[in-house]
Tab-separated table of C-alpha atoms in Angstrom:
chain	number	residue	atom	x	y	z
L	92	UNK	CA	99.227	133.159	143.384
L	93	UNK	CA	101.222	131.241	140.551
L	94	UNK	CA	103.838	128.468	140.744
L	95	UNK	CA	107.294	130.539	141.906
L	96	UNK	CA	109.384	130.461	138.682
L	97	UNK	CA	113.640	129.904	138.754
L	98	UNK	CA	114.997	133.651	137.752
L	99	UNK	CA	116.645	132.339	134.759
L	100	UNK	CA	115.972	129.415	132.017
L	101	UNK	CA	117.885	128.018	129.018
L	102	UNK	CA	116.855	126.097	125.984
L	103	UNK	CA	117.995	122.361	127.184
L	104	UNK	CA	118.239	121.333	123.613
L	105	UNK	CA	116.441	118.409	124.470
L	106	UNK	CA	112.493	118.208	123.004
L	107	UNK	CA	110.874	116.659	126.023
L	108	UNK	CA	112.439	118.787	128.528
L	109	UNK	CA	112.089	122.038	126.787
L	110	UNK	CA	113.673	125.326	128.762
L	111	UNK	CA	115.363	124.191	132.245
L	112	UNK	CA	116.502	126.161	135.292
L	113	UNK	CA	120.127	128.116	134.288
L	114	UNK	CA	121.835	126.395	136.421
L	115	UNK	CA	120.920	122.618	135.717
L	116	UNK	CA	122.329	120.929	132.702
L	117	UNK	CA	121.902	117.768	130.324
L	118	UNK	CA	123.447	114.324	130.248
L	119	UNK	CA	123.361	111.069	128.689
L	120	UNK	CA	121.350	108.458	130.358
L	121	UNK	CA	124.054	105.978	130.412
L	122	UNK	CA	126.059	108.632	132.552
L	123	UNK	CA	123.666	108.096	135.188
L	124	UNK	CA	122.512	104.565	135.270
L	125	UNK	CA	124.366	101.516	134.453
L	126	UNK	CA	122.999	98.049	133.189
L	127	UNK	CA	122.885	95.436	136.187
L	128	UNK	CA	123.341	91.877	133.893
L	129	UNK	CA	123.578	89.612	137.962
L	130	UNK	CA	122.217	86.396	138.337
L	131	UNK	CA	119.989	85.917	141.038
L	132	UNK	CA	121.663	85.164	144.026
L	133	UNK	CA	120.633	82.260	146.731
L	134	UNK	CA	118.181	83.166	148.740
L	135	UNK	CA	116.076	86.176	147.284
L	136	UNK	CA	113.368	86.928	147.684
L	137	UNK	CA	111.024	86.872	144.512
L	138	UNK	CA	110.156	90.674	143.602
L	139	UNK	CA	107.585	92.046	141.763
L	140	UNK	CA	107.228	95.241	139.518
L	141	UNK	CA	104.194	96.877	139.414
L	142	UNK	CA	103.195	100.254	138.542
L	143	UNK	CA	101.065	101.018	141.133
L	144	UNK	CA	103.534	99.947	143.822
L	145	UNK	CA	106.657	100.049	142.117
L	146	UNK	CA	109.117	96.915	142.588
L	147	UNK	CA	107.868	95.162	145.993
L	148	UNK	CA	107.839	91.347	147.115
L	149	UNK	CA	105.635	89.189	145.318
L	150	UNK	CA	104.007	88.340	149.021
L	151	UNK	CA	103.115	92.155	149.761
L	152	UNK	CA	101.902	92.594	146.577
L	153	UNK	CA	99.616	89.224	146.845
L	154	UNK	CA	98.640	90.491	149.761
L	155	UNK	CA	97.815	94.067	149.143
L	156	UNK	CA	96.042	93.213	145.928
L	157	UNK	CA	93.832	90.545	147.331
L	158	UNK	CA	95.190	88.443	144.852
L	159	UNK	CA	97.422	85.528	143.425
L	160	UNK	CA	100.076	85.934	140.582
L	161	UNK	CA	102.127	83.338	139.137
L	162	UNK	CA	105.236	82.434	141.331
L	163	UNK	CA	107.801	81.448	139.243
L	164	UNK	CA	110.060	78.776	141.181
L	165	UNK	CA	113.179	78.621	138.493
L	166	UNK	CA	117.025	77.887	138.639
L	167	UNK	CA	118.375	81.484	139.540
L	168	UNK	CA	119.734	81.040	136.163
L	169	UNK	CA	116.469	82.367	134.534
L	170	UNK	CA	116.458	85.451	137.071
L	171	UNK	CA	117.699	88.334	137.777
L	172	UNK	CA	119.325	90.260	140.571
L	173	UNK	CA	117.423	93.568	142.160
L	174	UNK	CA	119.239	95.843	144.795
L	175	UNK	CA	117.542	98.850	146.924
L	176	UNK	CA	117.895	101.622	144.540
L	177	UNK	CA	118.043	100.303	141.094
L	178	UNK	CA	115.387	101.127	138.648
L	179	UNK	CA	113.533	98.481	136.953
L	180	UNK	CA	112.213	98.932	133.264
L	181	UNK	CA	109.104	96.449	133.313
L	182	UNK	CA	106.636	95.400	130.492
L	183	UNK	CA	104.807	98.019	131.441
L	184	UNK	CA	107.473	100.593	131.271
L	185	UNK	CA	106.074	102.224	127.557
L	186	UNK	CA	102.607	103.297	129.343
L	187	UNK	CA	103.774	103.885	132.939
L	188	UNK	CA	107.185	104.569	133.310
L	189	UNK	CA	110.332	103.097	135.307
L	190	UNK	CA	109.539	101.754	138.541
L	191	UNK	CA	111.836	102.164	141.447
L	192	UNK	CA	112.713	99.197	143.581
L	193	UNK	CA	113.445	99.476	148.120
L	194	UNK	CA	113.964	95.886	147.735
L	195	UNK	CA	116.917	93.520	147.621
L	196	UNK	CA	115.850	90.297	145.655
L	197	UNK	CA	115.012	88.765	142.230
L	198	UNK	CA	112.829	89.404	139.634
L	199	UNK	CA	111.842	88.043	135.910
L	200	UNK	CA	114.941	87.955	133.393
L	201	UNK	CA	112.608	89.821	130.372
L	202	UNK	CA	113.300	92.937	133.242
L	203	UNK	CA	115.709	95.427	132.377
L	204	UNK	CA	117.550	96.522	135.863
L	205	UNK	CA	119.373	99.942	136.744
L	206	UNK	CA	122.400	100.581	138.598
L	207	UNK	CA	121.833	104.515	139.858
L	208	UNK	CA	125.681	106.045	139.728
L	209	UNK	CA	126.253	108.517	142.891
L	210	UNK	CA	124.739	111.412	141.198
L	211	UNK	CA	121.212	109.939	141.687
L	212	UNK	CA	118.835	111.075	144.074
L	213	UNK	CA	116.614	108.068	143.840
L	214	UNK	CA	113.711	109.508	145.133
L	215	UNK	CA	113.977	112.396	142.947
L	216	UNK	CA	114.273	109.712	139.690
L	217	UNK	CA	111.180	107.967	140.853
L	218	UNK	CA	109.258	110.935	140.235
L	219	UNK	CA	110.498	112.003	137.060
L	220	UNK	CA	111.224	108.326	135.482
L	221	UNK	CA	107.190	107.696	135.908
L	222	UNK	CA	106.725	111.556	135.103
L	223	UNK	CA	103.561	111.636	131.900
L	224	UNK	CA	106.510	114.179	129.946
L	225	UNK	CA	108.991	111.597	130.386
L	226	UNK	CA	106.700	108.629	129.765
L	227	UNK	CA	106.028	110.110	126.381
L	228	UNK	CA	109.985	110.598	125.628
L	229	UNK	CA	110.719	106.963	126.319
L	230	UNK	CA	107.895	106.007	124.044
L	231	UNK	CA	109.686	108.139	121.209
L	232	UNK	CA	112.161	105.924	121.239
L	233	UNK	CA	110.442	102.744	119.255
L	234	UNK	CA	107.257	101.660	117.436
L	235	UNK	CA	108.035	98.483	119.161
L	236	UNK	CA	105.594	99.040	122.150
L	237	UNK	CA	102.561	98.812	119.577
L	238	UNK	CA	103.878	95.237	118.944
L	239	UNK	CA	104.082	94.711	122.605
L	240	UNK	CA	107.293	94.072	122.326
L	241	UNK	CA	109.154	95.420	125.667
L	242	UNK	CA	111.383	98.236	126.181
L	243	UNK	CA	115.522	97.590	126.262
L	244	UNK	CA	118.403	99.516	128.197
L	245	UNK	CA	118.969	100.870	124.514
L	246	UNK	CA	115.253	102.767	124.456
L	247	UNK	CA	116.193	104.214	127.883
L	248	UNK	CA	119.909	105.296	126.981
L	249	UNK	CA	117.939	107.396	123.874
L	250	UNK	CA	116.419	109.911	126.224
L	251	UNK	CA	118.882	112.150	127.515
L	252	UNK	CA	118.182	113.584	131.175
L	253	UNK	CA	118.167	116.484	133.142
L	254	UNK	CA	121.343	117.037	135.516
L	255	UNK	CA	120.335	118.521	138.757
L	256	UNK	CA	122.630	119.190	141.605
L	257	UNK	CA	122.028	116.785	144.545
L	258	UNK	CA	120.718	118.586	147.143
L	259	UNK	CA	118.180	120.162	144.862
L	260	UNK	CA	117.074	116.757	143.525
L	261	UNK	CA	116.285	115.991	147.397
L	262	UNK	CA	114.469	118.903	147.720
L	263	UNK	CA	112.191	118.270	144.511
L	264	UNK	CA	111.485	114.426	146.191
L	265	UNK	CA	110.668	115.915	149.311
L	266	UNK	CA	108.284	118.528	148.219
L	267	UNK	CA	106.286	115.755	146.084
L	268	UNK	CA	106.315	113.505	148.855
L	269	UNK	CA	104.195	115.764	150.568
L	270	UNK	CA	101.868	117.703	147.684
L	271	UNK	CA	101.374	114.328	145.932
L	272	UNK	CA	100.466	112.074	149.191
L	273	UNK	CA	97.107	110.236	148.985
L	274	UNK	CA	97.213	110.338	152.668
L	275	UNK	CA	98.253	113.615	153.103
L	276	UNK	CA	96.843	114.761	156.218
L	277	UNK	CA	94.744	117.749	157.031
L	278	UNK	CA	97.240	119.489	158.096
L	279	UNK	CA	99.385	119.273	155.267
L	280	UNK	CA	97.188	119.574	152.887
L	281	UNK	CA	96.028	123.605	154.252
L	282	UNK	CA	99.560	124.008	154.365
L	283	UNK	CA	99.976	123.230	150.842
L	284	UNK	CA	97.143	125.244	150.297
L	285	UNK	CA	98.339	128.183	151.722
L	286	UNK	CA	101.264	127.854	149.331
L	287	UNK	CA	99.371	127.577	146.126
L	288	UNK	CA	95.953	129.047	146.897
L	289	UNK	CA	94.976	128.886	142.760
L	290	UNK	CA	94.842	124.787	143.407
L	291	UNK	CA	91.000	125.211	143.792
L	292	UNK	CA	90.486	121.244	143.875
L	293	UNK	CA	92.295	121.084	146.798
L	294	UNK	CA	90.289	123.658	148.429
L	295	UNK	CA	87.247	121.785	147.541
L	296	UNK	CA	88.713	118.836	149.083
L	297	UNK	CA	89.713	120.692	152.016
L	298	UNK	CA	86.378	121.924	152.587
L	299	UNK	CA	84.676	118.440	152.676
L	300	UNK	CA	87.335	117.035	155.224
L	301	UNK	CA	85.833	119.634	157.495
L	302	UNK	CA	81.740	118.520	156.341
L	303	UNK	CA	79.976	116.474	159.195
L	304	UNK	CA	80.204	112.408	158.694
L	305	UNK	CA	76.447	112.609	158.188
L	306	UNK	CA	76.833	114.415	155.107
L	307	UNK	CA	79.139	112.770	153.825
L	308	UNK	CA	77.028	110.220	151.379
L	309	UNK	CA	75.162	113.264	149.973
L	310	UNK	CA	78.456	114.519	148.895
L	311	UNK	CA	80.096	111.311	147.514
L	312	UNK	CA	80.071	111.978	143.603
L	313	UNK	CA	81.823	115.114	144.297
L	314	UNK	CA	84.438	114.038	146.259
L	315	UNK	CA	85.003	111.309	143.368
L	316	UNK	CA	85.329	114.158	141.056
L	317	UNK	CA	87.645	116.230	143.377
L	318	UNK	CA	89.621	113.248	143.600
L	319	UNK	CA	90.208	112.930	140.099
L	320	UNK	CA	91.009	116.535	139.645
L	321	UNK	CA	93.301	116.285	142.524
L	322	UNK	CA	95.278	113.188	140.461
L	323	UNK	CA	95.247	115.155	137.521
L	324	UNK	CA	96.711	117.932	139.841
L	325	UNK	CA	99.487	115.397	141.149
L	326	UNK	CA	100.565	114.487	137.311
L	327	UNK	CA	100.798	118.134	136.177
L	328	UNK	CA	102.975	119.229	139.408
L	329	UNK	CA	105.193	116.251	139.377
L	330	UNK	CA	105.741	117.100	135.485
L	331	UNK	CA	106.583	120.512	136.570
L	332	UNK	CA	108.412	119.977	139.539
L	333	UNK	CA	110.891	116.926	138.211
L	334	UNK	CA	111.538	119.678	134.770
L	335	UNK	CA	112.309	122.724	136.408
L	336	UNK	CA	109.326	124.637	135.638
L	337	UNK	CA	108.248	125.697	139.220
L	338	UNK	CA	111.039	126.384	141.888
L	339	UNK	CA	110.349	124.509	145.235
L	340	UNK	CA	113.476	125.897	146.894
L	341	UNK	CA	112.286	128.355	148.610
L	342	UNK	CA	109.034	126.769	150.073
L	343	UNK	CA	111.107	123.639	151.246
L	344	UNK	CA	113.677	126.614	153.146
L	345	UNK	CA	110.451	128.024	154.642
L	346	UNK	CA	109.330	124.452	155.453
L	347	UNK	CA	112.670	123.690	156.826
L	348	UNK	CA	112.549	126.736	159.115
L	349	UNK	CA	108.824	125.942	160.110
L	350	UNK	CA	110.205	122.997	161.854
């Protein structure tokens, strides 16, 4: 069984997007996100952006990482304002993509922030703004980043984006949420099977979730390898998924009706 297919496609006219779903449609960047330029305000909380966990306190991610970073203690001047929901284009931003923030707080000034208009799923964003196609659009937009110089609301305004209607954009987040979970369950992840029965790494990792815990040592260099093929599996749907080249609505209506 192959990835279900939307009945009709169009040439988007945009390179990195390629053909899209008949019914979506193409818009500026700027049309969707606007530049926050706000001063820290008293009292936040210092954030951090980080690619693995996206924009987070500096405390949790101290804490998760096992580590210390450098807390800046500054006149607000110097930093910037974060709300839950804006974007966050990082130093990082050329190799990783656009991290989303769930935080309200403060982070470095040399951040670019962004305000999501009403059209924005951010969920839906989050995936495709850290998507490897998109990634490689943004990075299109300069020969800055081999200077390591950082990326500017200008670079992001360059690549134009896909316009999806709402409801579908929550129905693309919600399918990744659960195909792309590290701790998707056992459950979950024969369901997903049962969808896509040609994803033959998750089989194999299906099968050693059922293996007795004695054999599971014996078995640990494959399940490194599955692993990896299951990330590479993650980057290829959430490419797909985010660009219109699989169509998830009708697994997340028999999903719905499941419940």
């Amino acid at each position: 069984m192959s990835f279900p297919r939307y009945p009709r496609y169009k040439d988007s006219g945009v390179g990195w997007l390629g053909a899209i779903p008949d019914h979506w449609s193409v818009g500026q960047s700027r049309r969707l996100f606007a530049l926050r330029n706000e001063r820290a305000h008293s009292g936040d909380e210092q954030l951090t952006a980080s690619q693995k966990h996206g924009v987070i306190p500096q405390k949790l991610f101290m804490e998760i990482e096992d580590q210390k970073v450098v807390q800046v203690i500054l006149n607000p001047e110097v930093l910037k304002h974060v709300e839950p929901d804006d974007f966050v284009i990082s130093m990082r931003s050329f190799q990783g993509g656009i991290e989303y923030s769930n935080y309200r707080g403060c982070i470095s000034s040399a951040y670019v922030m962004l305000i999501p208009s009403p059209k924005v799923h951010g969920p839906y964003f989050k995936y495709l703004l850290k998507s490897q196609t998109y990634i490689q659009a943004l990075q299109s937009t300069t020969n800055l980043v081999r200077d390591g110089q950082a990326l500017r609301y200008d670079n992001f305004t360059k690549v134009d984006l896909p316009l999806v209607p709402f409801e579908e954009q929550k129905a693309i987040a919600a399918f990744l949420d659960v195909t792309t979970s590290k701790f998707m369950s056992v459950t979950n992840l024969h369901r997903v099977i049962a969808c896509f029965p040609q994803l033959d790494e998750q089989r194999e990792i299906a099968s050693h979730l059922k293996l007795d815990a004695q054999k599971f040592c014996q078995l640990q260099v494959e399940v490194e390898r599955a692993t990896e093929l299951l990330q590479e599996r993650r980057t290829a749907l959430i490419s797909a998924a985010v660009t219109g080249q699989i169509d998830i609505r009708e697994l997340v209506a028999v999903e719905a009706g499941a419940a």
